[in-house]
Tab-separated table of C-alpha atoms and ligand atoms in Angstrom:
chain	number	residue	atom	x	y	z
A	969	MET	CA	-18.407	-6.027	-7.146
A	970	ASN	CA	-17.287	-9.542	-6.296
A	971	SER	CA	-17.029	-11.804	-9.286
A	972	GLU	CA	-18.674	-14.808	-7.703
A	973	THR	CA	-17.838	-17.979	-9.501
A	974	PRO	CA	-18.449	-21.563	-8.500
A	975	THR	CA	-15.418	-23.182	-6.905
A	976	ALA	CA	-15.248	-25.709	-9.713
A	977	SER	CA	-14.161	-23.054	-12.196
A	978	ARG	CA	-11.481	-21.571	-9.976
A	979	PRO	CA	-8.021	-21.715	-11.410
A	980	GLU	CA	-5.370	-22.786	-8.939
A	981	LEU	CA	-3.597	-19.487	-9.325
A	982	THR	CA	-4.335	-15.836	-10.073
A	983	ILE	CA	-1.584	-13.322	-10.692
A	984	VAL	CA	-2.837	-9.796	-9.949
A	985	ILE	CA	-0.883	-7.000	-11.602
A	986	PRO	CA	-1.683	-3.283	-11.243
A	987	ALA	CA	-0.441	-1.408	-14.278
A	988	TYR	CA	-0.185	2.327	-14.742
A	989	ASN	CA	1.771	3.586	-17.757
A	990	GLU	CA	3.699	0.351	-18.079
A	991	GLU	CA	3.832	-0.031	-21.874
A	992	GLY	CA	7.586	-0.561	-21.733
A	993	SER	CA	7.446	-3.637	-19.480
A	994	LEU	CA	4.310	-5.510	-20.476
A	995	ASP	CA	5.555	-7.715	-23.311
A	996	GLU	CA	8.631	-8.795	-21.416
A	997	LEU	CA	6.535	-9.311	-18.276
A	998	TYR	CA	4.051	-11.496	-20.133
A	999	ARG	CA	6.813	-13.503	-21.815
A	1000	ARG	CA	8.506	-14.265	-18.508
A	1001	LEU	CA	5.214	-14.994	-16.768
A	1002	ARG	CA	4.196	-17.472	-19.456
A	1003	GLU	CA	7.504	-19.235	-19.162
A	1004	VAL	CA	7.344	-19.748	-15.386
A	1005	LEU	CA	3.650	-20.431	-15.152
A	1006	ASP	CA	3.552	-22.955	-17.977
A	1007	ALA	CA	6.498	-24.780	-16.435
A	1008	TYR	CA	4.857	-24.670	-12.990
A	1009	GLY	CA	1.922	-26.667	-14.354
A	1010	LYS	CA	-0.906	-25.204	-12.261
A	1011	THR	CA	-4.040	-23.759	-13.853
A	1012	TYR	CA	-3.831	-19.995	-13.763
A	1013	GLU	CA	-5.204	-16.648	-14.864
A	1014	ILE	CA	-3.541	-13.254	-14.977
A	1015	VAL	CA	-5.641	-10.268	-13.903
A	1016	PHE	CA	-4.292	-6.916	-15.001
A	1017	VAL	CA	-5.840	-3.799	-13.523
A	1018	GLU	CA	-5.193	-0.926	-15.877
A	1019	ASP	CA	-5.238	2.158	-13.695
A	1020	GLY	CA	-6.106	4.950	-16.138
A	1021	SER	CA	-2.829	4.931	-18.065
A	1022	ARG	CA	-2.022	7.659	-20.541
A	1023	ASP	CA	0.202	5.473	-22.686
A	1024	ARG	CA	-0.546	2.319	-24.698
A	1025	THR	CA	-0.876	0.046	-21.659
A	1026	PHE	CA	-4.547	-0.771	-22.284
A	1027	GLU	CA	-4.087	-1.444	-26.009
A	1028	MET	CA	-1.237	-3.801	-25.233
A	1029	LEU	CA	-3.202	-5.609	-22.533
A	1030	SER	CA	-6.142	-5.899	-24.854
A	1031	ALA	CA	-3.876	-7.531	-27.463
A	1032	LEU	CA	-2.586	-9.953	-24.819
A	1033	HIS	CA	-6.160	-10.817	-23.896
A	1034	ASP	CA	-7.043	-11.527	-27.533
A	1035	LYS	CA	-4.099	-13.864	-27.767
A	1036	ASP	CA	-4.519	-15.558	-24.401
A	1037	PRO	CA	-7.935	-15.799	-22.692
A	1038	ARG	CA	-6.236	-16.465	-19.377
A	1039	VAL	CA	-5.312	-12.788	-19.403
A	1040	ARG	CA	-8.189	-10.791	-17.923
A	1041	VAL	CA	-8.121	-7.028	-17.947
A	1042	VAL	CA	-9.990	-4.642	-15.681
A	1043	GLN	CA	-9.733	-1.128	-16.987
A	1044	PHE	CA	-10.413	1.798	-14.650
A	1045	MET	CA	-12.217	4.965	-15.795
A	1046	ARG	CA	-9.299	7.040	-14.562
A	1047	ASN	CA	-6.306	6.757	-12.271
A	1048	PHE	CA	-7.401	5.591	-8.820
A	1049	GLY	CA	-3.946	4.686	-7.539
A	1050	GLN	CA	-2.107	1.439	-6.850
A	1051	GLN	CA	-4.025	0.705	-3.640
A	1052	MET	CA	-7.359	0.695	-5.474
A	1053	ALA	CA	-5.922	-1.200	-8.432
A	1054	ILE	CA	-4.822	-3.976	-6.081
A	1055	THR	CA	-8.192	-3.831	-4.311
A	1056	ALA	CA	-9.978	-4.359	-7.610
A	1057	GLY	CA	-7.546	-7.098	-8.621
A	1058	PHE	CA	-8.296	-9.022	-5.424
A	1059	GLN	CA	-12.017	-8.684	-6.055
A	1060	TYR	CA	-11.821	-9.974	-9.601
A	1061	ALA	CA	-9.290	-12.718	-8.868
A	1062	ARG	CA	-10.822	-16.175	-9.004
A	1063	GLY	CA	-7.811	-18.291	-8.092
A	1064	GLU	CA	-7.354	-20.457	-5.015
A	1065	VAL	CA	-4.050	-18.694	-4.423
A	1066	VAL	CA	-3.566	-15.078	-5.444
A	1067	VAL	CA	-0.163	-13.591	-6.155
A	1068	LEU	CA	0.373	-9.850	-6.262
A	1069	LEU	CA	3.129	-8.693	-8.584
A	1070	ASP	CA	4.250	-5.264	-9.815
A	1071	ALA	CA	4.311	-4.732	-13.545
A	1072	ASP	CA	7.805	-3.275	-13.608
A	1073	LEU	CA	9.742	-6.539	-13.132
A	1074	GLN	CA	11.547	-5.238	-10.063
A	1075	THR	CA	10.747	-8.558	-8.400
A	1076	PRO	CA	11.257	-11.586	-10.658
A	1077	PRO	CA	8.168	-13.556	-11.740
A	1078	GLU	CA	10.428	-16.612	-11.676
A	1079	GLU	CA	9.942	-16.649	-7.891
A	1080	ILE	CA	6.181	-17.170	-8.147
A	1081	PRO	CA	6.290	-20.961	-7.700
A	1082	ARG	CA	8.337	-20.725	-4.509
A	1083	LEU	CA	6.019	-18.100	-3.105
A	1084	VAL	CA	2.921	-20.114	-3.975
A	1085	ASP	CA	4.465	-23.276	-2.551
A	1086	LYS	CA	4.831	-21.415	0.743
A	1087	VAL	CA	1.086	-20.765	0.784
A	1088	ASN	CA	0.335	-24.335	-0.175
A	1089	GLU	CA	2.545	-25.410	2.729
A	1090	GLY	CA	-0.089	-23.849	4.961
A	1091	TYR	CA	0.767	-20.166	5.320
A	1092	GLU	CA	-2.172	-17.853	4.680
A	1093	ILE	CA	0.162	-15.247	3.289
A	1094	ALA	CA	3.733	-15.364	2.013
A	1095	TYR	CA	6.011	-12.378	1.483
A	1096	GLY	CA	8.938	-11.916	-0.844
A	1097	ILE	CA	11.729	-10.314	1.161
A	1098	ARG	CA	14.121	-8.228	-0.909
A	1099	GLN	CA	17.732	-9.167	-0.342
A	1100	TYR	CA	19.100	-5.946	-1.652
A	1101	ARG	CA	16.759	-3.209	-2.634
A	1102	MET	CA	17.474	-1.564	-5.967
A	1103	ASP	CA	15.780	1.757	-5.388
A	1104	SER	CA	17.457	5.120	-5.010
A	1105	PHE	CA	19.502	5.667	-1.840
A	1106	LEU	CA	17.108	8.316	-0.563
A	1107	ARG	CA	14.116	6.065	-1.091
A	1108	ARG	CA	15.793	3.190	0.759
A	1109	ALA	CA	16.990	5.369	3.623
A	1110	GLY	CA	13.580	7.008	3.974
A	1111	SER	CA	11.861	3.674	3.881
A	1112	TRP	CA	14.188	2.236	6.544
A	1113	VAL	CA	13.643	5.123	8.937
A	1114	MET	CA	9.889	5.146	8.350
A	1115	SER	CA	9.445	1.434	8.869
A	1116	LYS	CA	11.195	1.631	12.263
A	1117	LEU	CA	9.301	4.735	13.267
A	1118	LEU	CA	5.943	3.395	12.129
A	1119	TYR	CA	6.525	0.203	14.056
A	1120	ARG	CA	6.976	2.306	17.191
A	1121	ILE	CA	3.865	4.340	16.504
A	1122	THR	CA	1.448	1.674	15.281
A	1123	GLY	CA	2.938	-1.564	16.595
A	1124	ILE	CA	2.708	-3.020	13.086
A	1125	ASN	CA	5.922	-4.351	11.676
A	1126	ILE	CA	6.377	-3.921	7.940
A	1127	PRO	CA	10.075	-4.568	7.383
A	1128	ASP	CA	11.428	-2.183	4.758
A	1129	SER	CA	12.741	-5.229	2.932
A	1130	ALA	CA	9.191	-6.528	2.437
A	1131	SER	CA	8.369	-6.213	-1.224
A	1132	GLY	CA	4.943	-5.825	-2.770
A	1133	PHE	CA	5.404	-9.361	-4.018
A	1134	ILE	CA	3.058	-11.546	-1.967
A	1135	ALA	CA	0.866	-14.603	-2.241
A	1136	LEU	CA	-2.392	-15.090	-0.344
A	1137	ASN	CA	-4.752	-17.981	0.051
A	1138	ARG	CA	-8.417	-17.664	-0.883
A	1139	ARG	CA	-9.581	-17.046	2.687
A	1140	PHE	CA	-7.165	-14.200	3.115
A	1141	VAL	CA	-8.285	-12.640	-0.156
A	1142	GLU	CA	-11.944	-12.895	0.892
A	1143	THR	CA	-11.024	-11.195	4.156
A	1144	ILE	CA	-9.380	-8.276	2.349
A	1145	ASN	CA	-12.434	-8.071	0.105
A	1146	MET	CA	-14.612	-7.416	3.151
A	1147	TYR	CA	-12.820	-4.110	3.706
A	1148	ASN	CA	-14.524	-1.235	2.023
A	1149	GLU	CA	-12.532	1.687	3.388
A	1150	LYS	CA	-11.498	4.423	1.020
A	1151	SER	CA	-8.408	5.495	2.796
A	1152	ARG	CA	-6.388	2.328	2.658
A	1153	TYR	CA	-2.847	1.149	2.901
A	1154	LEU	CA	-2.828	-2.491	1.964
A	1155	SER	CA	0.657	-3.400	3.171
A	1156	GLY	CA	-0.374	-2.208	6.611
A	1157	LEU	CA	-3.688	-4.010	6.488
A	1158	LEU	CA	-2.055	-7.232	5.304
A	1159	ALA	CA	0.614	-7.056	7.999
A	1160	TRP	CA	-2.013	-6.357	10.628
A	1161	LEU	CA	-4.215	-9.245	9.513
A	1162	SER	CA	-1.367	-11.713	9.132
A	1163	TYR	CA	-0.350	-10.986	12.714
A	1164	GLY	CA	3.275	-11.943	12.168
A	1165	ARG	CA	2.314	-15.409	10.992
A	1166	GLY	CA	3.169	-14.996	7.313
A	1167	GLY	CA	5.794	-17.069	5.550
A	1168	THR	CA	8.717	-15.453	3.767
A	1169	ILE	CA	11.060	-16.236	0.923
A	1170	PRO	CA	14.098	-14.184	-0.080
A	1171	VAL	CA	13.806	-12.569	-3.508
A	1172	SER	CA	16.178	-10.533	-5.606
A	1173	HIS	CA	15.264	-7.016	-6.591
A	1174	SER	CA	16.321	-5.185	-9.690
A	1175	ALA	CA	15.898	-1.741	-11.131
A	1176	ARG	CA	12.715	-1.079	-13.064
A	1177	TYR	CA	12.653	-2.807	-16.444
A	1178	ALA	CA	11.254	0.308	-18.114
A	1179	GLY	CA	9.833	3.695	-17.221
A	1180	LYS	CA	10.211	5.305	-13.826
A	1181	SER	CA	8.624	4.922	-10.412
A	1182	LYS	CA	5.018	6.048	-10.349
A	1183	TYR	CA	5.472	7.375	-6.834
A	1184	SER	CA	6.528	10.889	-5.989
A	1185	LEU	CA	7.898	11.773	-2.562
A	1186	TRP	CA	4.630	13.511	-1.801
A	1187	GLN	CA	2.589	10.399	-2.611
A	1188	LEU	CA	4.842	8.336	-0.352
A	1189	VAL	CA	4.335	10.849	2.449
A	1190	MET	CA	0.564	10.711	1.956
A	1191	LEU	CA	0.586	6.919	1.941
A	1192	THR	CA	2.503	6.963	5.212
A	1193	LEU	CA	-0.018	9.380	6.681
A	1194	THR	CA	-2.827	7.048	5.609
A	1195	PHE	CA	-1.080	4.200	7.365
A	1196	VAL	CA	-0.664	6.181	10.582
A	1197	CYS	CA	-4.242	7.473	10.559
A	1198	ASN	CA	-5.706	4.046	9.817
A	1199	PHE	CA	-3.945	2.262	12.594
A	1200	THR	CA	-3.578	4.738	15.428
A	1201	VAL	CA	-5.133	7.861	16.870
A	1202	LEU	CA	-1.768	8.985	18.207
A	1203	PRO	CA	-1.755	12.209	16.131
A	1204	LEU	CA	-4.975	13.208	17.849
A	1205	ARG	CA	-3.304	12.712	21.179
A	1206	ILE	CA	-0.165	14.664	20.362
A	1207	GLY	CA	-2.006	17.900	21.075
A	1208	LEU	CA	-3.166	16.481	24.372
A	1209	PHE	CA	0.330	15.429	25.426
A	1210	ILE	CA	2.130	18.565	24.344
A	1211	GLY	CA	-0.704	20.750	25.569
A	1212	THR	CA	-0.481	19.196	29.010
A	1213	ALA	CA	3.273	19.663	29.136
A	1214	VAL	CA	2.986	23.272	27.987
A	1215	MET	CA	0.321	23.967	30.569
A	1216	GLY	CA	2.471	22.509	33.327
A	1217	LEU	CA	5.503	24.506	32.247
A	1218	SER	CA	3.533	27.737	31.996
A	1219	LEU	CA	2.105	27.229	35.458
A	1220	ALA	CA	5.556	26.593	36.876
A	1221	GLY	CA	6.835	29.700	35.059
A	1222	LEU	CA	4.019	31.786	36.446
A	1223	ALA	CA	4.666	30.592	39.967
A	1224	TRP	CA	8.329	31.376	39.538
A	1225	ALA	CA	7.636	34.869	38.210
A	1226	GLY	CA	5.196	35.416	41.047
A	1227	LEU	CA	7.786	34.440	43.633
A	1228	LEU	CA	10.376	36.730	42.036
A	1229	ALA	CA	7.898	39.606	42.124
A	1230	ILE	CA	7.006	38.993	45.763
A	1231	PHE	CA	10.636	38.890	46.837
A	1232	GLY	CA	11.424	41.916	44.703
A	1233	ARG	CA	14.057	40.549	42.347
A	1234	GLY	CA	12.079	40.533	39.099
A	1235	THR	CA	14.374	41.931	36.432
A	1236	LEU	CA	13.555	39.570	33.496
A	1237	ASP	CA	11.813	41.083	30.490
A	1238	PRO	CA	8.336	39.567	30.566
A	1239	LEU	CA	7.673	40.364	26.884
A	1240	TRP	CA	10.258	37.829	25.865
A	1241	PHE	CA	8.534	35.056	27.684
A	1242	LEU	CA	5.155	36.204	26.573
A	1243	GLY	CA	6.123	36.151	22.909
A	1244	LEU	CA	7.843	32.809	23.017
A	1245	GLY	CA	5.148	31.251	25.130
A	1246	LEU	CA	2.375	32.439	22.856
A	1247	GLY	CA	4.191	31.197	19.766
A	1248	PHE	CA	4.692	27.817	21.312
A	1249	ILE	CA	1.128	27.446	22.430
A	1250	SER	CA	-0.209	28.525	19.032
A	1251	GLY	CA	1.976	25.852	17.477
A	1252	VAL	CA	0.556	23.224	19.781
A	1253	GLN	CA	-2.960	24.310	18.947
A	1254	LEU	CA	-2.311	24.199	15.247
A	1255	VAL	CA	-0.861	20.701	15.480
A	1256	ALA	CA	-3.875	19.530	17.434
A	1257	ILE	CA	-6.304	21.148	15.008
A	1258	GLY	CA	-4.379	19.717	12.070
A	1259	ALA	CA	-4.638	16.233	13.525
A	1260	LEU	CA	-8.376	16.712	14.012
A	1261	GLY	CA	-8.707	17.914	10.440
A	1262	GLU	CA	-6.862	14.888	9.130
A	1263	TYR	CA	-9.270	12.468	10.737
A	1264	ILE	CA	-12.356	14.544	9.997
A	1265	GLY	CA	-11.307	14.695	6.354
A	1266	ARG	CA	-11.082	10.938	6.287
A	1267	ILE	CA	-14.451	10.563	7.998
A	1268	TYR	CA	-15.912	12.896	5.376
A	1269	GLY	CA	-14.392	10.754	2.636
A	1270	GLU	CA	-15.869	7.564	4.067
A	1271	VAL	CA	-19.263	9.114	4.796
A	1272	ARG	CA	-19.738	10.344	1.247
A	1273	GLY	CA	-19.728	6.708	0.252
A	1274	GLN	CA	-18.362	7.224	-3.243
A	1275	PRO	CA	-17.233	4.073	-5.013
A	1276	ASN	CA	-13.600	3.186	-4.452
A	1277	PHE	CA	-12.996	2.657	-8.137
A	1278	ILE	CA	-15.009	2.728	-11.323
A	1279	VAL	CA	-14.435	0.164	-14.022
A	1280	ARG	CA	-14.694	1.222	-17.646
A	1281	THR	CA	-14.213	-2.121	-19.376
A	1282	ILE	CA	-13.596	-5.713	-18.435
A	1283	LEU	CA	-11.957	-7.983	-20.943
A	1284	GLU	CA	-12.701	-11.587	-20.085
A	1285	ARG	CA	-14.264	-14.675	-21.523
A	1286	PRO	CA	-17.105	-16.033	-19.427
A	1287	ALA	CA	-16.015	-18.598	-16.848
A	1288	GLU	CA	-17.071	-22.003	-18.089
B	641	UDP	N1	0.678	1.611	-10.094
B	641	UDP	C1	-0.707	1.726	-10.310
B	641	UDP	N2	-1.295	2.957	-10.133
B	641	UDP	C2	-0.593	4.058	-9.735
B	641	UDP	C3	0.803	3.903	-9.469
B	641	UDP	C4	1.400	2.662	-9.665
B	641	UDP	O1	-1.373	0.761	-10.687
B	641	UDP	O2	-1.192	5.127	-9.606
B	641	UDP	C5	1.329	0.278	-10.302
B	641	UDP	C6	2.537	0.323	-11.211
B	641	UDP	O3	2.173	0.182	-12.575
B	641	UDP	C7	3.361	-0.863	-10.723
B	641	UDP	C8	3.042	-0.877	-9.224
B	641	UDP	O4	1.825	-0.160	-9.074
B	641	UDP	O5	2.938	-2.088	-11.290
B	641	UDP	C9	4.153	-0.282	-8.389
B	641	UDP	O6	4.445	1.013	-8.842
B	641	UDP	P1	5.949	1.564	-8.921
B	641	UDP	O7	6.828	0.509	-9.485
B	641	UDP	O8	5.922	2.860	-9.629
B	641	UDP	O9	6.268	1.788	-7.387
B	641	UDP	P2	7.687	1.597	-6.664
B	641	UDP	O10	8.298	0.306	-7.128
B	641	UDP	O11	8.504	2.781	-7.030
B	641	UDP	O12	7.287	1.554	-5.218
B	642	MG	MG1	8.460	-0.579	-8.854
């Protein structure tokens, strides 16, 4: 799937932009991108990955491509999700430095030169760090709690202020392209690979230019679960830990009840304990089985070996 091109034809810069139902932002996004990139003076291309939109996103991108051959468009057969759109974008990107940007203008394209300069300074990866995050309060609070919790669980630090606005050098992109896993959480993978060595620049964050977030709470929960499952087997061990504790407690309880019976003071209603104990143990078993199921489901997904995304059309002029 890699678009292998000789180094000579590599532009200095690729901007990768996943776009799903973004008709409201595209023209403004392109206008602002042109302005910064032309002023920056490096050779560049813009790779849009159109992720099965139901609105006019593809038509608009196609018009941009007709007007400007530096705009390349990869259109998916259907919606495969942001993670796969980025994956495809990285595979099609030809630039020496690749910048990942959301289509909704929440992070300003005007910061691209500073981010790229960071990479050219020698960092393999550079992150835009949001100074003040303009998402809903619940989203920010949830994200803050989760990032702390996930750090504890997985040992991987993704600060909740880290935006999806990043720049990578060619080697880093090639490394990501080696990963073929279906269940993927790129922020986690990037943080894990960069090993705390990435550069950062502060960026402002605004509300979406148009439309609304493409993420529901459920999708965020599932993405978090993917992260946890990809980087730790802790959920599989939860059953083991709790099970051991429950076993110990039950044994102690039994011994206690036995002693009471022997010394003739047993007046506690055993049904009470029986009921509660059984309920608790069933819970533990269900958690353990659920954790098993989660991983087995993922193994099943990987084993089936279906393609991670399917491209319908590619709009690009041949590389000269
Ligand atoms: N996106 C995508 N496929 C999806 C969902 C989102 O390509 O299934 C793109 C979307 O068009 C945007 C980026 O991913 O460019 C981030 O999405 P969004 O702004 O909705 O996420 P949020 O900022 O709320 O995290
Ligand atoms: Mg957004």
